[in-house]
Amino acid sequence: MSNFFSYIVQGTAITVAVTLIALPFGLILGLLMALVHTYGGKILNRLAAAYSLLLRGVPPIVLLFILYFILSGRVINLSPFWAGSLSLGIVSSAYQMEILRGALLAVGGGQMTAARAIGMSRLQSIRYVVLPQALRIAIPPWSNEVSIVLKDSSLVYALGVPEILRRAQQLSATTQEPFLAYGTAALIYFVLVFATNRALDYLSERTKLPTHS
Amino acid sequence: MPNPILETRNLTKIYGQNIIFKDIDLKVNEGETIVIIGPSGTGKSTLLRCINLLTSNDGGQIFLDGKEITAKGYDEDKPRQRIVNEDKVRQQIGMVFQNFLLFNHLTALDNVLIGLTKVKKMSKEQAKTKAMEELNRVGLVDRADHYPGQLSGGQQQRVAIARALAMDPRVMLFDEPTSALDPELIGEVLGVMAKLARDRMTMLVVTHEMGFAREVADRIVFMEKGSIVEEGSPDDLFYHPKHERTREFLWKITELYGKKEKGKADGK
């Protein structure tokens, strides 16, 4: 019985690893796209908008299969683990882009104007004035996206990556204890999501700007 | 006559079909305080933004220290480099906005300091000394560690003035600096500006504060519908206006100002 649990728990490391690759990859890509959409010219703006629309208009699992066959095809040949993680990151980048775009808009054009007025370049204004404020604003909606990526990491089971769900499925088949197997998987996911949300709430509280009172 | 620090010739701005202002000729000499007055929507604020290159002009020229900053095109010797580096120009022109626009994620000190370290590339220590001096100039040394959200509107605007001053600008532009303030906070900001004028800072001020215009301005410019109607000393404009419209406007705004004062007194 202890084997049973340790087998699933070992999958947790893989789930966490997939998430830890997909999230930052999606964040960097999403941030780039959000900046291009907000500050790029007309053409770049359109391209970024199309990128977001396309990725958000198709179910993640479908995209995962498509991207998987690109990323572990003839030209590039990544392992299912890497192909799956990066694909998840690409899917998430579209959602993270929208979160960051909203945050950039919420900061407002005035901050950019004020930064330019003291002689900062556009890039400096974004880096030192707009982004530090936008990222603060983005933390609460971003923490929601973190939960989604964490849970969507279960999709890579379809590519044969031995993460939590994959292992739960195997155990369910061999032990004929589906409730116990999937229940354990569910519990692990819940604990992970709960803990990260709490951590990000704390971060949001810590980075809050002081006001009156 | 000395060469003016700032000069506009036939400066014109058009948005689509609307002429915001047309053929504005303005000369600002070193140490002068010029106040621009006029009804809302006559292009006063856009004029300031234009001078600071925050918005482009559609005609005419702007000169800073005799050099045209509106020059288009590229240098012949350095074909990859624009004749005018807008960022360099803006460093020399300070701007104070109606709604303060302090960097909300930075303390008062860091608001003043960031331009020194990131734009002027000063060392942190040097920048801090300079920033504290500027905060001292606006009387806010004791608020150095406060964030904008912890400051009153008047204090925020004074920090914004310090932020602009820290760059050692040749000219300071003020775009209705007290319009967003509660009446009891206006005085502290005008006080700082009057002190700057006494120190012979070159200033171009758009405001509706007629008391300030009368007492501090060396010259007053009355703008309406995108043109300069009349300019002259405060005495000329307030007591011997040449144009009927100037007289009318001043009469109206003085009456409004008087009423506001009266309303305040009644409230007590």
Short mmCIF file of C-alpha atoms in Angstrom, two decimals:
data_model
loop_
_atom_site.label_atom_id
_atom_site.label_comp_id
_atom_site.label_asym_id
_atom_site.label_seq_id
_atom_site.Cartn_x
_atom_site.Cartn_y
_atom_site.Cartn_z
CA MET A 1 0.00 0.00 0.00
CA SER A 2 2.83 2.43 0.75
CA ASN A 3 4.12 1.65 -2.73
CA PHE A 4 0.78 2.73 -4.08
CA PHE A 5 1.04 6.21 -2.60
CA SER A 6 4.72 6.75 -3.20
CA TYR A 7 4.18 5.87 -6.85
CA ILE A 8 1.63 8.69 -7.26
CA VAL A 9 3.63 11.08 -5.13
CA GLN A 10 6.63 10.58 -7.41
CA GLY A 11 4.44 11.85 -10.21
CA THR A 12 4.02 15.06 -8.22
CA ALA A 13 7.64 15.97 -8.90
CA ILE A 14 6.96 15.67 -12.62
CA THR A 15 3.72 17.69 -12.39
CA VAL A 16 5.58 20.43 -10.53
CA ALA A 17 8.43 20.32 -13.05
CA VAL A 18 6.03 20.62 -16.01
CA THR A 19 4.37 23.60 -14.33
CA LEU A 20 7.68 25.22 -13.46
CA ILE A 21 8.70 25.04 -17.12
CA ALA A 22 5.35 25.99 -18.65
CA LEU A 23 4.64 28.96 -16.36
CA PRO A 24 7.82 31.03 -16.78
CA PHE A 25 8.00 30.15 -20.46
CA GLY A 26 4.43 31.34 -20.89
CA LEU A 27 5.13 34.40 -18.76
CA ILE A 28 8.09 35.54 -20.87
CA LEU A 29 6.27 34.87 -24.12
CA GLY A 30 3.06 36.43 -22.81
CA LEU A 31 4.86 39.51 -21.51
CA LEU A 32 6.60 39.98 -24.85
CA MET A 33 3.29 39.67 -26.67
CA ALA A 34 1.53 42.03 -24.26
CA LEU A 35 4.26 44.67 -24.74
CA VAL A 36 4.15 44.25 -28.51
CA HIS A 37 0.37 44.53 -28.46
CA THR A 38 0.38 47.63 -26.27
CA TYR A 39 3.41 49.52 -27.56
CA GLY A 40 4.08 47.99 -30.98
CA GLY A 41 2.90 49.55 -34.21
CA LYS A 42 -0.27 48.73 -36.07
CA ILE A 43 1.03 45.56 -37.73
CA LEU A 44 2.65 44.10 -34.62
CA ASN A 45 -0.48 44.93 -32.69
CA ARG A 46 -2.61 42.95 -35.14
CA LEU A 47 -0.23 40.01 -35.10
CA ALA A 48 -0.23 39.83 -31.32
CA ALA A 49 -4.02 40.08 -31.24
CA ALA A 50 -4.31 37.22 -33.76
CA TYR A 51 -1.88 35.11 -31.72
CA SER A 52 -4.00 35.55 -28.63
CA LEU A 53 -7.30 34.96 -30.43
CA LEU A 54 -6.11 31.79 -32.10
CA LEU A 55 -4.60 30.18 -29.01
CA ARG A 56 -7.52 31.05 -26.79
CA GLY A 57 -10.05 29.85 -29.32
CA VAL A 58 -8.91 26.22 -29.37
CA PRO A 59 -9.08 23.71 -26.48
CA PRO A 60 -5.70 23.31 -24.76
CA ILE A 61 -5.63 19.55 -25.36
CA VAL A 62 -6.05 20.02 -29.13
CA LEU A 63 -3.25 22.59 -29.17
CA LEU A 64 -1.14 20.30 -27.07
CA PHE A 65 -1.39 17.54 -29.68
CA ILE A 66 -0.68 19.90 -32.56
CA LEU A 67 2.29 21.53 -30.84
CA TYR A 68 3.54 18.16 -29.67
CA PHE A 69 3.77 16.90 -33.22
CA ILE A 70 5.61 20.03 -34.25
CA LEU A 71 8.00 20.03 -31.30
CA SER A 72 8.85 16.35 -31.44
CA GLY A 73 8.74 15.94 -35.17
CA ARG A 74 11.50 15.77 -37.74
CA VAL A 75 12.88 19.30 -37.45
CA ILE A 76 13.01 19.54 -33.68
CA ASN A 77 12.78 16.37 -31.70
CA LEU A 78 12.05 16.98 -28.06
CA SER A 79 11.11 14.37 -25.47
CA PRO A 80 7.39 14.16 -24.60
CA PHE A 81 8.20 15.81 -21.25
CA TRP A 82 9.81 18.88 -22.84
CA ALA A 83 7.46 19.06 -25.80
CA GLY A 84 4.47 18.83 -23.46
CA SER A 85 5.80 21.42 -21.00
CA LEU A 86 6.70 23.94 -23.69
CA SER A 87 3.38 23.40 -25.46
CA LEU A 88 1.53 24.11 -22.23
CA GLY A 89 3.66 27.22 -21.87
CA ILE A 90 2.67 28.40 -25.34
CA VAL A 91 -1.01 27.84 -24.61
CA SER A 92 -0.69 29.68 -21.31
CA SER A 93 1.23 32.56 -22.92
CA ALA A 94 -1.94 33.74 -24.66
CA TYR A 95 -3.84 33.92 -21.37
CA GLN A 96 -0.92 35.49 -19.53
CA MET A 97 -0.64 38.00 -22.37
CA GLU A 98 -4.23 39.09 -21.79
CA ILE A 99 -3.66 39.42 -18.04
CA LEU A 100 -0.55 41.55 -18.56
CA ARG A 101 -2.16 43.61 -21.29
CA GLY A 102 -4.98 44.51 -18.93
CA ALA A 103 -2.45 45.42 -16.26
CA LEU A 104 -0.46 47.60 -18.66
CA LEU A 105 -3.64 49.43 -19.63
CA ALA A 106 -4.58 49.84 -15.98
CA VAL A 107 -1.30 51.62 -15.27
CA GLY A 108 -2.39 54.22 -17.81
CA GLY A 109 -0.67 56.39 -20.37
CA GLY A 110 0.04 59.19 -17.91
CA GLN A 111 2.85 57.26 -16.21
CA MET A 112 4.54 56.76 -19.57
CA THR A 113 4.13 60.46 -20.41
CA ALA A 114 5.62 61.49 -17.07
CA ALA A 115 8.57 59.15 -17.55
CA ARG A 116 9.22 60.43 -21.08
CA ALA A 117 8.96 64.01 -19.77
CA ILE A 118 12.05 63.56 -17.56
CA GLY A 119 13.99 62.26 -20.55
CA MET A 120 13.58 58.49 -20.26
CA SER A 121 13.48 56.52 -23.48
CA ARG A 122 10.44 54.38 -24.27
CA LEU A 123 12.25 51.27 -23.15
CA GLN A 124 13.42 52.85 -19.90
CA SER A 125 9.92 54.13 -19.20
CA ILE A 126 8.48 50.66 -19.64
CA ARG A 127 11.17 49.00 -17.58
CA TYR A 128 11.44 51.39 -14.65
CA VAL A 129 7.99 52.95 -14.47
CA VAL A 130 5.24 51.00 -16.22
CA LEU A 131 6.23 47.38 -15.62
CA PRO A 132 6.85 47.56 -11.86
CA GLN A 133 3.32 48.87 -11.48
CA ALA A 134 1.73 46.57 -14.04
CA LEU A 135 3.24 43.45 -12.50
CA ARG A 136 1.82 44.38 -9.10
CA ILE A 137 -1.63 44.79 -10.63
CA ALA A 138 -1.25 41.48 -12.47
CA ILE A 139 -0.54 39.29 -9.43
CA PRO A 140 -4.15 38.43 -8.44
CA PRO A 141 -5.35 37.48 -11.96
CA TRP A 142 -2.03 35.80 -12.61
CA SER A 143 -2.42 33.60 -9.56
CA ASN A 144 -5.60 32.31 -11.16
CA GLU A 145 -3.64 31.43 -14.29
CA VAL A 146 -1.06 29.64 -12.14
CA SER A 147 -3.82 27.37 -10.80
CA ILE A 148 -5.01 26.69 -14.33
CA VAL A 149 -1.55 25.77 -15.61
CA LEU A 150 -0.97 23.56 -12.58
CA LYS A 151 -4.20 21.69 -13.27
CA ASP A 152 -3.75 21.68 -17.05
CA SER A 153 -0.37 20.04 -16.59
CA SER A 154 -2.44 16.89 -16.19
CA LEU A 155 -3.08 17.09 -19.96
CA VAL A 156 0.46 15.95 -20.74
CA TYR A 157 -0.61 12.53 -19.50
CA ALA A 158 -2.03 12.10 -22.99
CA LEU A 159 1.52 12.29 -24.34
CA GLY A 160 2.62 9.54 -21.96
CA VAL A 161 4.45 11.77 -19.47
CA PRO A 162 4.32 9.94 -16.12
CA GLU A 163 2.88 12.75 -14.02
CA ILE A 164 0.22 12.44 -11.30
CA LEU A 165 -2.78 11.64 -13.47
CA ARG A 166 -0.89 9.16 -15.66
CA ARG A 167 0.24 7.24 -12.61
CA ALA A 168 -3.19 7.36 -11.04
CA GLN A 169 -4.62 5.89 -14.20
CA GLN A 170 -2.07 3.06 -14.21
CA LEU A 171 -2.74 2.26 -10.57
CA SER A 172 -6.45 2.33 -11.09
CA ALA A 173 -6.07 -0.24 -13.84
CA THR A 174 -3.71 -2.55 -11.94
CA THR A 175 -5.25 -2.34 -8.47
CA GLN A 176 -8.93 -1.99 -9.43
CA GLU A 177 -9.16 0.85 -6.92
CA PRO A 178 -10.16 3.77 -9.15
CA PHE A 179 -11.61 5.85 -6.34
CA LEU A 180 -8.51 5.60 -4.21
CA ALA A 181 -6.18 6.25 -7.16
CA TYR A 182 -7.99 9.25 -8.61
CA GLY A 183 -8.94 10.53 -5.17
CA THR A 184 -5.29 10.66 -4.19
CA ALA A 185 -4.47 12.47 -7.44
CA ALA A 186 -7.24 14.99 -6.79
CA LEU A 187 -6.03 15.59 -3.25
CA ILE A 188 -2.46 16.25 -4.42
CA TYR A 189 -3.65 18.73 -7.06
CA PHE A 190 -5.82 20.48 -4.52
CA VAL A 191 -2.98 20.87 -2.03
CA LEU A 192 -0.65 22.22 -4.73
CA VAL A 193 -3.20 24.74 -6.00
CA PHE A 194 -4.16 25.81 -2.50
CA ALA A 195 -0.55 26.32 -1.42
CA THR A 196 0.46 28.33 -4.50
CA ASN A 197 -2.61 30.54 -4.25
CA ARG A 198 -1.81 31.25 -0.62
CA ALA A 199 1.79 32.06 -1.50
CA LEU A 200 0.71 34.46 -4.24
CA ASP A 201 -1.86 36.14 -1.98
CA TYR A 202 0.98 36.75 0.41
CA LEU A 203 3.15 38.16 -2.39
CA SER A 204 0.33 40.43 -3.49
CA GLU A 205 -0.10 41.69 0.06
CA ARG A 206 3.64 42.25 0.48
CA THR A 207 4.00 44.25 -2.71
CA LYS A 208 0.93 46.41 -2.14
CA LEU A 209 1.72 50.12 -2.25
CA PRO A 210 1.04 52.01 0.96
CA THR A 211 -1.77 54.57 1.00
CA HIS A 212 -3.39 56.85 3.59
CA SER A 213 -4.85 55.42 6.81
CA MET B 1 17.79 91.93 -26.58
CA PRO B 2 19.27 88.58 -25.49
CA ASN B 3 18.47 85.48 -27.47
CA PRO B 4 15.41 83.77 -26.09
CA ILE B 5 15.87 80.36 -24.40
CA LEU B 6 12.71 79.12 -25.99
CA GLU B 7 11.06 80.33 -29.11
CA THR B 8 8.21 79.09 -31.28
CA ARG B 9 7.68 80.30 -34.83
CA ASN B 10 4.36 79.77 -36.61
CA LEU B 11 3.81 76.71 -34.43
CA THR B 12 0.71 74.85 -35.59
CA LYS B 13 -1.09 71.74 -34.37
CA ILE B 14 -3.97 70.05 -36.16
CA TYR B 15 -6.00 67.02 -35.08
CA GLY B 16 -7.85 65.68 -38.10
CA GLN B 17 -10.09 68.55 -39.17
CA ASN B 18 -9.58 70.57 -35.99
CA ILE B 19 -6.98 73.27 -35.77
CA ILE B 20 -5.82 73.15 -32.16
CA PHE B 21 -3.59 76.20 -32.52
CA LYS B 22 -2.12 78.04 -35.47
CA ASP B 23 0.92 80.22 -36.08
CA ILE B 24 1.90 80.63 -32.45
CA ASP B 25 4.91 82.92 -32.04
CA LEU B 26 6.23 82.88 -28.52
CA LYS B 27 9.54 84.03 -27.07
CA VAL B 28 10.68 83.10 -23.58
CA ASN B 29 13.81 84.82 -22.30
CA GLU B 30 16.11 83.51 -19.60
CA GLY B 31 14.71 83.98 -16.12
CA GLU B 32 11.31 85.02 -17.35
CA THR B 33 7.99 83.76 -16.02
CA ILE B 34 5.32 83.74 -18.67
CA VAL B 35 1.75 82.88 -17.81
CA ILE B 36 -0.61 81.69 -20.51
CA ILE B 37 -4.29 82.25 -19.82
CA GLY B 38 -7.40 81.68 -21.86
CA PRO B 39 -10.63 79.69 -22.00
CA SER B 40 -10.60 75.87 -21.91
CA GLY B 41 -10.05 74.14 -25.20
CA THR B 42 -7.91 76.85 -26.77
CA GLY B 43 -4.89 74.62 -27.09
CA LYS B 44 -2.85 75.88 -24.12
CA SER B 45 -2.05 72.41 -22.77
CA THR B 46 -1.39 71.00 -26.23
CA LEU B 47 1.00 73.88 -26.82
CA LEU B 48 3.02 72.86 -23.76
CA ARG B 49 3.01 69.18 -24.79
CA CYS B 50 4.14 70.25 -28.23
CA ILE B 51 7.03 72.29 -26.85
CA ASN B 52 8.11 69.26 -24.82
CA LEU B 53 7.86 67.09 -27.97
CA LEU B 54 5.31 64.87 -26.21
CA THR B 55 3.12 65.50 -29.22
CA SER B 56 4.32 66.42 -32.69
CA ASN B 57 3.67 69.74 -34.37
CA ASP B 58 2.08 70.02 -37.81
CA GLY B 59 3.78 73.22 -38.83
CA GLY B 60 6.23 75.82 -37.61
CA GLN B 61 9.34 75.43 -35.53
CA ILE B 62 10.49 75.33 -31.92
CA PHE B 63 13.92 76.54 -30.86
CA LEU B 64 15.63 75.74 -27.58
CA ASP B 65 18.75 77.82 -26.95
CA GLY B 66 18.72 78.81 -30.59
CA LYS B 67 18.70 75.21 -31.84
CA GLU B 68 15.69 73.92 -33.69
CA ILE B 69 14.29 70.94 -31.78
CA THR B 70 11.55 70.29 -34.32
CA ALA B 71 14.10 69.62 -37.08
CA LYS B 72 13.20 66.50 -39.00
CA GLY B 73 15.47 64.11 -40.84
CA TYR B 74 18.91 62.75 -40.19
CA ASP B 75 22.39 64.12 -39.71
CA GLU B 76 24.54 64.00 -42.86
CA ASP B 77 27.65 62.92 -40.97
CA LYS B 78 25.80 60.38 -38.89
CA PRO B 79 23.06 59.17 -41.24
CA ARG B 80 21.65 56.76 -38.70
CA GLN B 81 21.11 59.42 -36.10
CA ARG B 82 18.15 61.75 -35.93
CA ILE B 83 19.10 65.42 -35.89
CA VAL B 84 17.20 65.84 -32.67
CA ASN B 85 17.31 63.30 -29.86
CA GLU B 86 13.90 63.80 -28.28
CA ASP B 87 14.95 62.22 -24.99
CA LYS B 88 17.86 64.66 -24.71
CA VAL B 89 15.56 67.60 -25.45
CA ARG B 90 13.05 66.53 -22.80
CA GLN B 91 15.80 66.34 -20.20
CA GLN B 92 16.25 70.08 -20.69
CA ILE B 93 12.56 70.92 -20.46
CA GLY B 94 10.86 70.19 -17.15
CA MET B 95 7.15 69.48 -17.14
CA VAL B 96 4.59 69.57 -14.35
CA PHE B 97 1.19 68.06 -15.05
CA GLN B 98 -2.29 68.91 -13.90
CA ASN B 99 -2.77 65.47 -12.33
CA PHE B 100 0.78 65.26 -10.86
CA LEU B 101 1.61 61.89 -12.47
CA LEU B 102 4.06 60.82 -9.79
CA PHE B 103 5.41 57.31 -10.21
CA ASN B 104 3.06 55.50 -7.85
CA HIS B 105 5.40 52.63 -7.00
CA LEU B 106 8.20 54.89 -5.81
CA THR B 107 8.70 56.98 -2.68
CA ALA B 108 8.92 60.76 -2.98
CA LEU B 109 12.72 60.50 -2.84
CA ASP B 110 12.87 57.80 -5.52
CA ASN B 111 10.50 59.77 -7.75
CA VAL B 112 13.03 62.61 -7.77
CA LEU B 113 16.02 60.28 -7.86
CA ILE B 114 15.09 57.93 -10.71
CA GLY B 115 15.74 60.45 -13.49
CA LEU B 116 19.15 61.22 -12.02
CA THR B 117 20.30 57.61 -11.88
CA LYS B 118 18.61 56.22 -15.00
CA VAL B 119 18.74 59.22 -17.33
CA LYS B 120 21.68 61.26 -16.06
CA LYS B 121 23.53 58.12 -14.94
CA MET B 122 24.58 59.65 -11.64
CA SER B 123 25.87 57.45 -8.85
CA LYS B 124 23.31 56.52 -6.22
CA GLU B 125 24.97 58.67 -3.52
CA GLN B 126 25.31 61.76 -5.71
CA ALA B 127 21.74 61.35 -6.90
CA LYS B 128 20.43 61.01 -3.37
CA THR B 129 22.16 64.20 -2.22
CA LYS B 130 20.79 66.08 -5.23
CA ALA B 131 17.29 64.64 -4.80
CA MET B 132 17.21 65.63 -1.14
CA GLU B 133 18.23 69.16 -2.11
CA GLU B 134 15.33 69.34 -4.54
CA LEU B 135 12.90 67.99 -1.94
CA ASN B 136 14.22 70.62 0.43
CA ARG B 137 13.50 73.28 -2.19
CA VAL B 138 9.83 72.30 -2.20
CA GLY B 139 9.79 71.85 1.58
CA LEU B 140 9.22 68.10 1.67
CA VAL B 141 12.38 66.58 3.12
CA ASP B 142 10.33 65.07 5.94
CA ARG B 143 8.15 63.25 3.38
CA ALA B 144 11.03 61.65 1.46
CA ASP B 145 10.05 58.10 2.43
CA HIS B 146 6.34 58.51 1.70
CA TYR B 147 4.65 56.97 -1.31
CA PRO B 148 2.42 59.14 -3.51
CA GLY B 149 -0.63 57.41 -2.02
CA GLN B 150 0.41 58.73 1.41
CA LEU B 151 0.74 62.33 0.28
CA SER B 152 -1.84 65.06 -0.16
CA GLY B 153 -2.45 66.46 -3.63
CA GLY B 154 -0.45 69.57 -2.85
CA GLN B 155 2.45 67.52 -1.57
CA GLN B 156 2.32 65.26 -4.62
CA GLN B 157 2.49 68.24 -6.92
CA ARG B 158 5.44 69.67 -5.01
CA VAL B 159 7.27 66.33 -5.37
CA ALA B 160 6.44 66.45 -9.09
CA ILE B 161 8.02 69.91 -9.27
CA ALA B 162 11.11 68.61 -7.46
CA ARG B 163 11.28 65.67 -9.87
CA ALA B 164 11.32 68.05 -12.84
CA LEU B 165 13.80 70.45 -11.19
CA ALA B 166 16.23 67.64 -10.43
CA MET B 167 17.03 67.32 -14.12
CA ASP B 168 18.31 70.93 -14.12
CA PRO B 169 16.03 71.96 -16.96
CA ARG B 170 16.56 75.13 -19.01
CA VAL B 171 12.81 75.78 -18.92
CA MET B 172 9.97 74.57 -16.72
CA LEU B 173 6.52 74.03 -18.19
CA PHE B 174 3.50 74.00 -15.86
CA ASP B 175 0.24 72.65 -17.23
CA GLU B 176 -2.53 73.90 -14.91
CA PRO B 177 -0.58 72.69 -11.87
CA THR B 178 -3.26 73.61 -9.34
CA SER B 179 -6.46 72.74 -11.22
CA ALA B 180 -6.80 69.32 -9.61
CA LEU B 181 -6.19 70.57 -6.08
CA ASP B 182 -8.52 71.36 -3.22
CA PRO B 183 -8.65 75.13 -2.69
CA GLU B 184 -6.74 74.98 0.60
CA LEU B 185 -3.85 73.12 -1.06
CA ILE B 186 -3.39 75.50 -3.99
CA GLY B 187 -1.40 78.02 -1.97
CA GLU B 188 1.50 75.71 -1.12
CA VAL B 189 2.06 74.84 -4.78
CA LEU B 190 1.78 78.44 -5.98
CA GLY B 191 4.17 79.41 -3.18
CA VAL B 192 6.82 76.99 -4.48
CA MET B 193 6.31 78.31 -8.01
CA ALA B 194 6.57 81.94 -6.90
CA LYS B 195 9.83 81.09 -5.15
CA LEU B 196 11.16 79.50 -8.35
CA ALA B 197 10.22 82.64 -10.26
CA ARG B 198 12.10 84.77 -7.73
CA ASP B 199 15.14 82.51 -8.21
CA ARG B 200 14.90 83.41 -11.93
CA MET B 201 13.93 79.97 -13.16
CA THR B 202 12.59 80.27 -16.71
CA MET B 203 8.93 79.27 -16.55
CA LEU B 204 6.00 78.89 -18.89
CA VAL B 205 2.82 78.47 -16.88
CA VAL B 206 -0.70 77.64 -18.03
CA THR B 207 -3.07 78.49 -15.20
CA HIS B 208 -6.41 79.99 -14.22
CA GLU B 209 -4.95 81.45 -11.03
CA MET B 210 -5.23 85.16 -11.82
CA GLY B 211 -3.71 86.23 -8.53
CA PHE B 212 -0.57 84.28 -9.35
CA ALA B 213 -0.51 85.64 -12.90
CA ARG B 214 -0.79 89.21 -11.69
CA GLU B 215 1.85 88.95 -8.99
CA VAL B 216 4.43 86.57 -10.43
CA ALA B 217 4.28 86.79 -14.22
CA ASP B 218 6.70 88.97 -16.14
CA ARG B 219 4.45 88.65 -19.12
CA ILE B 220 0.94 87.30 -19.64
CA VAL B 221 -0.20 85.72 -22.88
CA PHE B 222 -3.92 85.55 -23.59
CA MET B 223 -4.84 82.72 -25.96
CA GLU B 224 -8.17 81.98 -27.50
CA LYS B 225 -9.31 79.59 -30.24
CA GLY B 226 -5.79 78.53 -31.04
CA SER B 227 -4.26 81.96 -31.40
CA ILE B 228 -2.53 84.51 -29.23
CA VAL B 229 -4.97 87.38 -28.87
CA GLU B 230 -2.80 89.64 -26.78
CA GLU B 231 0.33 89.61 -24.66
CA GLY B 232 1.90 92.08 -22.30
CA SER B 233 2.82 92.86 -18.72
CA PRO B 234 0.26 91.97 -16.02
CA ASP B 235 -0.54 95.66 -15.62
CA ASP B 236 -1.20 96.07 -19.34
CA LEU B 237 -3.48 93.06 -19.56
CA PHE B 238 -5.37 93.51 -16.32
CA TYR B 239 -5.82 97.28 -16.42
CA HIS B 240 -5.33 98.36 -20.04
CA PRO B 241 -6.30 95.42 -22.25
CA LYS B 242 -6.21 96.28 -25.95
CA HIS B 243 -8.80 93.74 -27.00
CA GLU B 244 -12.40 93.51 -25.96
CA ARG B 245 -12.12 89.70 -25.64
CA THR B 246 -9.22 89.99 -23.18
CA ARG B 247 -11.20 92.37 -21.02
CA GLU B 248 -14.26 90.14 -21.17
CA PHE B 249 -12.33 86.99 -20.27
CA LEU B 250 -10.50 88.60 -17.38
CA TRP B 251 -13.69 90.09 -16.06
CA LYS B 252 -15.46 86.74 -16.19
CA ILE B 253 -12.69 84.74 -14.57
CA THR B 254 -12.15 87.32 -11.84
CA GLU B 255 -15.85 87.24 -11.10
CA LEU B 256 -15.76 83.43 -10.96
CA TYR B 257 -12.72 83.52 -8.72
CA GLY B 258 -14.43 86.06 -6.47
CA LYS B 259 -17.54 83.89 -6.22
CA LYS B 260 -15.47 80.86 -5.29
CA GLU B 261 -13.85 82.82 -2.48
CA LYS B 262 -17.22 84.02 -1.29
CA GLY B 263 -18.64 80.48 -1.42
CA LYS B 264 -15.79 79.29 0.73
CA ALA B 265 -16.41 82.00 3.27
CA ASP B 266 -20.13 81.20 3.34
CA GLY B 267 -19.35 77.55 4.00
CA LYS B 268 -17.68 78.34 7.28
#
